[in-house]
Amino acid sequence: MDKVRFGIIGVGNMGRSHAFSLLNEVKGAELTAVCDISPQRLEWAAEQLPEHVLRFSSSEELFKSGSVDAVLIATPHYDHPPLAIEALKHHLHVLIEKPAGVFTKAVQEMNDVAAQSDRKFGIMYNQRTNPLYRKLRDLITSGELGEIRRTNWIITDWYRSQSYYNSGGWRATWAGEGGGVLLNQDPHQLDLWQWTTGMMPKRVRAFCQFGKYRDIEVEDDVTAYVEYENGATGLFITTTGEAPGTNRFEITGDNGKIVVEDGKLTFWRLRTPESEFNATYTGGFGQPECWKCEIPVDKNNGGSHQGILRNFTNAILNDEPLIAPGEEGIRGLTLSNAMYLSAWTDNWVELPIDAELFHEHLLKKVQASTFKKETSQGKALDVSGTH
């Protein structure tokens, strides 16, 4: 094989963006088919994509067509696990959009099928290609920061107007999307939170506000507190209702603190580790000498979707290690599921979460939903400024 034939399932906002990437920007990849249940979207594909790109109205037709080696799943969230499972069973390589799914029970089933398959399985965690976060992960895993004591991420620059939510009937509903800011905007941050630090919390306490700023039924404002096995603590604050927003990730360790903000990575490095200074210093008031270090970071290929597409293609062609294995999608989803469950039960949630209990609560939300909103479907949103 010298080329990977890709099929895209779901040609909405992200699917269209990926289609053009596969047509023009990914060496070794070839877009040969698209699939969507919407006749209007297939009509768009007929008008905007080359004639050789086949069009299917069902995933089963695509899977059986023999026209693709791999599929990129860019459908609403609930569909990711079942479609991935069916594709893997048809011996196709699978790349899913984030999040991995809506609830960990379904995602674990998907992971189990992937574990039994010899096909490549990836997730579109394109922020793992961002040099800022790759360097942050390197500084932490290499021991430069020392043992982690605190993690804080304020990610409130997700401003979304009511018109955004009205652009699709499935958006911001429990039945259609399965959640709000945590599930739609924050999957990358929830993944990076654990990927860069190498740590998952042992328990979570979260406070979610549902429809606080917009006429929606899901959460649009979240404050979550977590505790780690080593005694470290963390805070995750997010919303889609504030302007201007902030994106600041701060990690404190025994050797100082690192801050990622405004496209920069700054390391306030202690000359003497805090624990050592505390054990030996006898002068009363005082603190370790600290150096402010601006860490150089490669500005190229900063978190691109094309980076994941190239890596996934090379993984199929040349067995290149995956930057974002699909199985790891369950980690960030576990964090958001834990936050929901904590808010719904008004209590702490221990990790690993009770997947059955979460699913039961989610089904109650779906079944009790009577939410109706005005929609303006049909026009694709510009996703060039999203992650």
CSV table of C-alpha atoms in Angstrom, one decimal:
chain,number,residue,atom,x,y,z
A,1,MET,CA,0.0,0.0,0.0
A,2,ASP,CA,1.4,3.4,-1.0
A,3,LYS,CA,-1.7,5.4,-0.3
A,4,VAL,CA,-4.5,5.2,2.3
A,5,ARG,CA,-8.0,5.6,0.9
A,6,PHE,CA,-10.0,7.6,3.4
A,7,GLY,CA,-13.8,7.8,3.8
A,8,ILE,CA,-15.4,10.5,6.0
A,9,ILE,CA,-18.5,9.7,7.9
A,10,GLY,CA,-20.3,13.0,8.6
A,11,VAL,CA,-19.7,15.9,6.4
A,12,GLY,CA,-20.9,18.7,8.7
A,13,ASN,CA,-18.6,21.4,9.9
A,14,MET,CA,-15.5,19.3,10.9
A,15,GLY,CA,-16.1,16.7,8.2
A,16,ARG,CA,-15.9,19.3,5.5
A,17,SER,CA,-12.7,20.7,6.9
A,18,HIS,CA,-11.1,17.2,7.0
A,19,ALA,CA,-12.2,16.5,3.5
A,20,PHE,CA,-10.3,19.4,2.1
A,21,SER,CA,-7.2,18.5,4.2
A,22,LEU,CA,-7.3,15.0,2.8
A,23,LEU,CA,-7.6,16.3,-0.7
A,24,ASN,CA,-4.8,18.8,-0.5
A,25,GLU,CA,-2.5,18.6,2.6
A,26,VAL,CA,-1.8,15.0,3.7
A,27,LYS,CA,0.8,13.1,1.7
A,28,GLY,CA,0.0,9.4,1.3
A,29,ALA,CA,-3.8,10.0,1.9
A,30,GLU,CA,-6.5,10.0,-0.7
A,31,LEU,CA,-10.2,11.0,-0.1
A,32,THR,CA,-12.3,8.4,-1.9
A,33,ALA,CA,-15.7,8.5,-0.2
A,34,VAL,CA,-18.0,10.5,2.1
A,35,CYS,CA,-21.0,9.4,4.0
A,36,ASP,CA,-23.9,11.3,5.5
A,37,ILE,CA,-27.6,10.6,6.3
A,38,SER,CA,-28.4,14.2,5.2
A,39,PRO,CA,-29.3,14.5,1.4
A,40,GLN,CA,-28.4,18.2,1.6
A,41,ARG,CA,-24.9,17.4,2.8
A,42,LEU,CA,-24.4,14.8,0.1
A,43,GLU,CA,-25.6,17.4,-2.4
A,44,TRP,CA,-22.9,19.7,-1.0
A,45,ALA,CA,-20.3,16.9,-1.5
A,46,ALA,CA,-21.4,16.5,-5.1
A,47,GLU,CA,-20.9,20.2,-5.7
A,48,GLN,CA,-17.7,20.8,-3.8
A,49,LEU,CA,-15.7,17.6,-3.9
A,50,PRO,CA,-14.1,15.9,-7.0
A,51,GLU,CA,-16.2,13.5,-9.0
A,52,HIS,CA,-14.1,10.5,-8.0
A,53,VAL,CA,-15.2,10.9,-4.3
A,54,LEU,CA,-18.0,8.4,-3.8
A,55,ARG,CA,-21.1,9.4,-1.8
A,56,PHE,CA,-23.0,7.1,0.5
A,57,SER,CA,-26.2,7.7,2.6
A,58,SER,CA,-25.4,4.9,5.1
A,59,SER,CA,-22.3,3.8,6.9
A,60,GLU,CA,-23.0,0.2,6.2
A,61,GLU,CA,-22.9,0.9,2.4
A,62,LEU,CA,-19.6,2.6,2.9
A,63,PHE,CA,-18.1,-0.2,5.0
A,64,LYS,CA,-19.1,-2.8,2.4
A,65,SER,CA,-18.1,-0.8,-0.7
A,66,GLY,CA,-14.4,-1.7,-0.7
A,67,SER,CA,-13.6,1.9,-1.6
A,68,VAL,CA,-11.8,2.8,1.6
A,69,ASP,CA,-9.0,1.5,3.8
A,70,ALA,CA,-9.8,3.9,6.7
A,71,VAL,CA,-12.6,6.0,8.0
A,72,LEU,CA,-12.7,9.3,9.8
A,73,ILE,CA,-15.8,9.6,12.0
A,74,ALA,CA,-17.0,13.2,12.3
A,75,THR,CA,-20.6,12.6,13.5
A,76,PRO,CA,-22.4,13.7,16.6
A,77,HIS,CA,-20.8,12.4,19.7
A,78,TYR,CA,-23.1,9.5,20.6
A,79,ASP,CA,-22.3,7.9,17.2
A,80,HIS,CA,-18.6,7.7,17.6
A,81,PRO,CA,-18.3,4.3,19.5
A,82,PRO,CA,-20.9,2.3,17.5
A,83,LEU,CA,-19.6,3.5,14.2
A,84,ALA,CA,-16.0,2.8,15.2
A,85,ILE,CA,-16.9,-0.7,16.4
A,86,GLU,CA,-18.6,-1.5,13.1
A,87,ALA,CA,-15.8,-0.1,11.0
A,88,LEU,CA,-13.2,-2.1,13.0
A,89,LYS,CA,-15.3,-5.2,12.5
A,90,HIS,CA,-15.1,-4.5,8.7
A,91,HIS,CA,-11.3,-4.5,9.1
A,92,LEU,CA,-11.0,-0.8,8.5
A,93,HIS,CA,-8.6,1.6,10.2
A,94,VAL,CA,-10.5,4.1,12.3
A,95,LEU,CA,-9.9,7.7,13.3
A,96,ILE,CA,-12.6,9.3,15.5
A,97,GLU,CA,-13.2,13.0,16.2
A,98,LYS,CA,-13.2,14.1,19.8
A,99,PRO,CA,-14.7,13.3,22.2
A,100,ALA,CA,-14.4,9.5,22.1
A,101,GLY,CA,-18.1,9.3,23.0
A,102,VAL,CA,-20.6,10.6,25.5
A,103,PHE,CA,-20.3,7.9,28.3
A,104,THR,CA,-17.4,5.7,29.3
A,105,LYS,CA,-19.4,2.5,29.1
A,106,ALA,CA,-19.8,2.8,25.3
A,107,VAL,CA,-16.2,4.0,24.9
A,108,GLN,CA,-14.8,1.0,26.9
A,109,GLU,CA,-16.8,-1.3,24.5
A,110,MET,CA,-15.2,0.4,21.6
A,111,ASN,CA,-11.7,0.1,23.2
A,112,ASP,CA,-12.3,-3.6,23.8
A,113,VAL,CA,-13.1,-4.2,20.1
A,114,ALA,CA,-10.1,-2.1,19.0
A,115,ALA,CA,-7.8,-4.2,21.3
A,116,GLN,CA,-8.9,-7.4,19.4
A,117,SER,CA,-8.3,-5.7,16.0
A,118,ASP,CA,-5.1,-5.4,14.0
A,119,ARG,CA,-6.3,-2.1,12.5
A,120,LYS,CA,-5.0,1.4,13.6
A,121,PHE,CA,-7.3,3.3,15.9
A,122,GLY,CA,-6.8,7.0,16.6
A,123,ILE,CA,-8.5,10.0,18.0
A,124,MET,CA,-8.4,13.6,16.7
A,125,TYR,CA,-6.5,15.0,19.7
A,126,ASN,CA,-4.7,17.5,17.5
A,127,GLN,CA,-3.5,19.6,20.4
A,128,ARG,CA,-1.1,16.9,21.2
A,129,THR,CA,0.9,18.1,18.2
A,130,ASN,CA,1.0,21.6,19.6
A,131,PRO,CA,4.7,22.4,20.5
A,132,LEU,CA,3.6,24.2,23.7
A,133,TYR,CA,2.0,21.1,25.2
A,134,ARG,CA,4.6,18.7,23.8
A,135,LYS,CA,7.3,20.8,25.5
A,136,LEU,CA,5.3,21.0,28.7
A,137,ARG,CA,4.9,17.2,28.8
A,138,ASP,CA,8.6,16.8,28.2
A,139,LEU,CA,9.5,19.2,31.1
A,140,ILE,CA,7.2,17.3,33.5
A,141,THR,CA,8.0,13.7,32.4
A,142,SER,CA,11.7,14.4,32.4
A,143,GLY,CA,11.5,15.5,36.1
A,144,GLU,CA,12.5,19.2,35.4
A,145,LEU,CA,9.4,20.4,37.4
A,146,GLY,CA,9.8,17.8,40.2
A,147,GLU,CA,6.8,16.2,41.8
A,148,ILE,CA,3.6,18.0,40.9
A,149,ARG,CA,1.7,19.8,43.7
A,150,ARG,CA,-1.0,21.7,42.0
A,151,THR,CA,-2.6,22.0,38.5
A,152,ASN,CA,-4.9,24.9,37.6
A,153,TRP,CA,-6.5,25.4,34.2
A,154,ILE,CA,-8.7,28.4,33.5
A,155,ILE,CA,-10.2,27.9,30.0
A,156,THR,CA,-12.9,30.5,29.5
A,157,ASP,CA,-12.2,31.7,26.0
A,158,TRP,CA,-14.9,29.5,24.4
A,159,TYR,CA,-17.4,32.2,23.9
A,160,ARG,CA,-20.4,31.0,22.0
A,161,SER,CA,-23.5,33.0,21.1
A,162,GLN,CA,-27.1,31.8,21.1
A,163,SER,CA,-26.9,31.7,17.3
A,164,TYR,CA,-24.1,29.1,17.5
A,165,TYR,CA,-26.3,26.8,19.6
A,166,ASN,CA,-29.2,27.4,17.2
A,167,SER,CA,-27.2,26.3,14.2
A,168,GLY,CA,-28.0,22.6,14.8
A,169,GLY,CA,-30.9,20.9,16.6
A,170,TRP,CA,-28.6,18.4,18.2
A,171,ARG,CA,-26.4,21.0,19.7
A,172,ALA,CA,-26.5,21.6,23.5
A,173,THR,CA,-29.1,18.9,24.2
A,174,TRP,CA,-28.7,15.8,26.3
A,175,ALA,CA,-30.2,13.6,23.6
A,176,GLY,CA,-28.2,15.1,20.7
A,177,GLU,CA,-24.9,16.1,22.1
A,178,GLY,CA,-24.8,14.5,25.5
A,179,GLY,CA,-23.4,17.6,27.2
A,180,GLY,CA,-22.2,21.2,26.8
A,181,VAL,CA,-18.9,22.9,27.2
A,182,LEU,CA,-17.2,19.9,28.8
A,183,LEU,CA,-18.1,17.6,26.0
A,184,ASN,CA,-18.0,19.9,23.0
A,185,GLN,CA,-15.4,22.6,23.7
A,186,ASP,CA,-13.1,21.1,26.4
A,187,PRO,CA,-12.1,17.5,25.3
A,188,HIS,CA,-8.7,18.7,24.2
A,189,GLN,CA,-8.0,20.5,27.5
A,190,LEU,CA,-9.3,17.5,29.5
A,191,ASP,CA,-7.0,15.2,27.5
A,192,LEU,CA,-4.0,17.6,27.8
A,193,TRP,CA,-4.6,18.0,31.5
A,194,GLN,CA,-3.8,14.3,32.1
A,195,TRP,CA,-1.5,13.7,29.1
A,196,THR,CA,1.0,16.5,30.0
A,197,THR,CA,1.1,15.7,33.7
A,198,GLY,CA,0.8,12.0,33.4
A,199,MET,CA,-1.7,12.0,36.3
A,200,MET,CA,-5.4,11.2,36.6
A,201,PRO,CA,-7.2,12.4,39.8
A,202,LYS,CA,-8.4,10.0,42.4
A,203,ARG,CA,-11.6,11.9,43.1
A,204,VAL,CA,-13.5,14.9,41.7
A,205,ARG,CA,-15.9,17.5,43.1
A,206,ALA,CA,-17.6,19.6,40.5
A,207,PHE,CA,-20.2,22.4,40.3
A,208,CYS,CA,-22.0,22.7,36.9
A,209,GLN,CA,-24.4,25.4,35.9
A,210,PHE,CA,-26.9,24.3,33.2
A,211,GLY,CA,-28.1,27.0,30.8
A,212,LYS,CA,-26.7,29.7,32.9
A,213,TYR,CA,-25.8,32.1,30.1
A,214,ARG,CA,-27.7,30.6,27.1
A,215,ASP,CA,-31.1,29.1,26.3
A,216,ILE,CA,-29.8,25.5,26.4
A,217,GLU,CA,-30.3,22.5,28.7
A,218,VAL,CA,-26.7,21.4,29.2
A,219,GLU,CA,-23.8,23.0,31.2
A,220,ASP,CA,-22.2,26.2,30.1
A,221,ASP,CA,-20.3,27.0,33.3
A,222,VAL,CA,-18.1,24.6,35.3
A,223,THR,CA,-15.8,24.7,38.3
A,224,ALA,CA,-14.2,21.4,39.3
A,225,TYR,CA,-11.8,20.5,42.1
A,226,VAL,CA,-9.7,17.3,41.9
A,227,GLU,CA,-7.4,15.5,44.2
A,228,TYR,CA,-4.5,13.2,43.1
A,229,GLU,CA,-3.0,10.1,44.7
A,230,ASN,CA,0.2,12.0,45.7
A,231,GLY,CA,-1.6,14.7,47.6
A,232,ALA,CA,-1.6,17.2,44.8
A,233,THR,CA,-4.8,19.2,44.0
A,234,GLY,CA,-6.2,20.7,40.8
A,235,LEU,CA,-8.8,23.1,39.6
A,236,PHE,CA,-10.6,23.2,36.2
A,237,ILE,CA,-12.7,26.3,35.3
A,238,THR,CA,-14.5,26.6,32.0
A,239,THR,CA,-17.5,28.4,30.4
A,240,THR,CA,-18.8,29.5,27.0
A,241,GLY,CA,-20.5,32.6,28.4
A,242,GLU,CA,-17.7,35.0,29.2
A,243,ALA,CA,-16.0,37.6,27.1
A,244,PRO,CA,-13.1,38.2,27.0
A,245,GLY,CA,-12.0,34.8,28.1
A,246,THR,CA,-8.8,33.4,29.6
A,247,ASN,CA,-6.7,30.3,28.7
A,248,ARG,CA,-4.1,29.8,31.4
A,249,PHE,CA,-2.7,26.4,32.4
A,250,GLU,CA,-0.5,26.5,35.5
A,251,ILE,CA,1.4,23.5,37.1
A,252,THR,CA,3.3,23.9,40.3
A,253,GLY,CA,5.9,21.4,41.3
A,254,ASP,CA,8.7,21.0,43.8
A,255,ASN,CA,11.1,22.8,41.4
A,256,GLY,CA,8.9,25.8,40.6
A,257,LYS,CA,5.9,26.4,38.3
A,258,ILE,CA,5.2,26.3,34.6
A,259,VAL,CA,2.6,28.5,32.9
A,260,VAL,CA,1.2,28.1,29.4
A,261,GLU,CA,-0.6,31.3,28.3
A,262,ASP,CA,-0.8,33.6,25.3
A,263,GLY,CA,1.2,31.1,23.2
A,264,LYS,CA,4.1,31.1,25.6
A,265,LEU,CA,5.6,28.6,28.0
A,266,THR,CA,7.2,30.2,31.1
A,267,PHE,CA,9.1,28.2,33.7
A,268,TRP,CA,9.7,29.9,37.1
A,269,ARG,CA,12.5,27.5,38.1
A,270,LEU,CA,13.7,27.3,41.7
A,271,ARG,CA,17.5,27.1,42.1
A,272,THR,CA,16.9,24.9,45.1
A,273,PRO,CA,13.8,22.5,45.2
A,274,GLU,CA,11.2,23.8,47.7
A,275,SER,CA,11.4,20.7,49.9
A,276,GLU,CA,15.1,20.9,50.2
A,277,PHE,CA,15.0,24.7,50.9
A,278,ASN,CA,12.4,24.2,53.6
A,279,ALA,CA,14.4,21.4,55.2
A,280,THR,CA,17.7,23.5,55.4
A,281,TYR,CA,16.7,27.2,55.6
A,282,THR,CA,16.8,28.7,59.1
A,283,GLY,CA,16.4,32.4,58.3
A,284,GLY,CA,12.7,32.7,59.0
A,285,PHE,CA,11.3,34.9,56.2
A,286,GLY,CA,12.8,33.9,52.9
A,287,GLN,CA,12.2,31.7,49.9
A,288,PRO,CA,14.2,29.8,47.2
A,289,GLU,CA,16.0,31.8,44.5
A,290,CYS,CA,13.8,31.7,41.4
A,291,TRP,CA,14.7,32.2,37.7
A,292,LYS,CA,12.1,33.2,35.2
A,293,CYS,CA,12.8,31.1,32.1
A,294,GLU,CA,11.1,31.7,28.8
A,295,ILE,CA,11.2,28.2,27.3
A,296,PRO,CA,11.8,28.2,23.5
A,297,VAL,CA,9.1,26.5,21.6
A,298,ASP,CA,8.9,25.6,17.9
A,299,LYS,CA,6.2,27.8,16.4
A,300,ASN,CA,5.5,25.5,13.4
A,301,ASN,CA,2.6,23.0,13.3
A,302,GLY,CA,0.9,24.3,16.3
A,303,GLY,CA,-1.9,21.9,17.1
A,304,SER,CA,-3.1,21.2,13.5
A,305,HIS,CA,-5.7,18.6,12.5
A,306,GLN,CA,-3.4,17.9,9.5
A,307,GLY,CA,-0.7,16.8,12.0
A,308,ILE,CA,-2.9,14.0,13.3
A,309,LEU,CA,-4.0,13.1,9.8
A,310,ARG,CA,-0.4,12.8,8.6
A,311,ASN,CA,0.6,10.8,11.7
A,312,PHE,CA,-2.4,8.5,11.3
A,313,THR,CA,-1.7,8.0,7.6
A,314,ASN,CA,2.0,7.2,8.4
A,315,ALA,CA,1.0,4.8,11.1
A,316,ILE,CA,-0.9,2.8,8.5
A,317,LEU,CA,1.7,3.0,5.8
A,318,ASN,CA,4.9,2.9,7.9
A,319,ASP,CA,3.8,1.8,11.4
A,320,GLU,CA,4.7,5.2,12.8
A,321,PRO,CA,3.7,5.4,16.5
A,322,LEU,CA,0.3,7.1,17.0
A,323,ILE,CA,0.4,10.5,18.7
A,324,ALA,CA,-3.1,10.0,19.9
A,325,PRO,CA,-4.2,6.4,20.2
A,326,GLY,CA,-7.9,6.0,20.2
A,327,GLU,CA,-7.9,4.0,23.4
A,328,GLU,CA,-6.7,7.1,25.3
A,329,GLY,CA,-9.9,9.0,24.5
A,330,ILE,CA,-11.5,7.4,27.6
A,331,ARG,CA,-9.3,9.3,29.9
A,332,GLY,CA,-10.5,12.8,29.2
A,333,LEU,CA,-14.1,11.5,28.9
A,334,THR,CA,-13.7,10.0,32.4
A,335,LEU,CA,-12.9,13.4,33.7
A,336,SER,CA,-16.0,15.0,32.2
A,337,ASN,CA,-18.3,12.1,33.2
A,338,ALA,CA,-17.0,12.4,36.7
A,339,MET,CA,-17.7,16.2,36.8
A,340,TYR,CA,-21.3,15.6,35.5
A,341,LEU,CA,-21.9,12.8,38.0
A,342,SER,CA,-20.5,14.9,40.9
A,343,ALA,CA,-22.9,17.8,40.0
A,344,TRP,CA,-25.9,15.6,39.5
A,345,THR,CA,-25.3,13.7,42.8
A,346,ASP,CA,-24.0,16.8,44.7
A,347,ASN,CA,-21.2,14.7,46.0
A,348,TRP,CA,-17.6,13.6,45.5
A,349,VAL,CA,-16.9,11.0,42.7
A,350,GLU,CA,-14.1,8.5,43.0
A,351,LEU,CA,-12.1,7.4,40.0
A,352,PRO,CA,-12.5,5.1,38.2
A,353,ILE,CA,-16.1,6.2,38.0
A,354,ASP,CA,-19.2,3.9,38.2
A,355,ALA,CA,-19.9,3.7,34.5
A,356,GLU,CA,-23.3,2.1,35.0
A,357,LEU,CA,-24.4,4.8,37.5
A,358,PHE,CA,-23.3,7.6,35.1
A,359,HIS,CA,-25.2,6.0,32.2
A,360,GLU,CA,-28.3,5.7,34.3
A,361,HIS,CA,-28.2,9.4,35.2
A,362,LEU,CA,-27.5,10.4,31.6
A,363,LEU,CA,-30.5,8.3,30.4
A,364,LYS,CA,-32.7,10.1,32.9
A,365,LYS,CA,-31.6,13.5,31.6
A,366,VAL,CA,-32.3,12.3,28.0
A,367,GLN,CA,-35.7,10.9,28.8
A,368,ALA,CA,-36.8,13.9,30.9
A,369,SER,CA,-35.7,16.4,28.3
A,370,THR,CA,-38.5,18.5,26.9
A,371,PHE,CA,-36.2,21.2,25.5
A,372,LYS,CA,-37.0,22.8,22.2
A,373,LYS,CA,-35.0,25.5,20.6
A,374,GLU,CA,-35.1,27.5,17.4
A,375,THR,CA,-32.6,26.2,14.8
A,376,SER,CA,-31.0,27.5,11.7
A,377,GLN,CA,-29.7,24.3,10.2
A,378,GLY,CA,-28.3,24.0,6.7
A,379,LYS,CA,-25.4,26.5,6.7
A,380,ALA,CA,-22.1,25.1,7.8
A,381,LEU,CA,-20.2,27.0,10.5
A,382,ASP,CA,-16.7,28.3,9.9
A,383,VAL,CA,-14.5,26.0,12.1
A,384,SER,CA,-11.2,27.5,11.1
A,385,GLY,CA,-10.7,29.1,14.5
A,386,THR,CA,-11.6,26.1,16.6
A,387,HIS,CA,-9.3,23.4,17.9
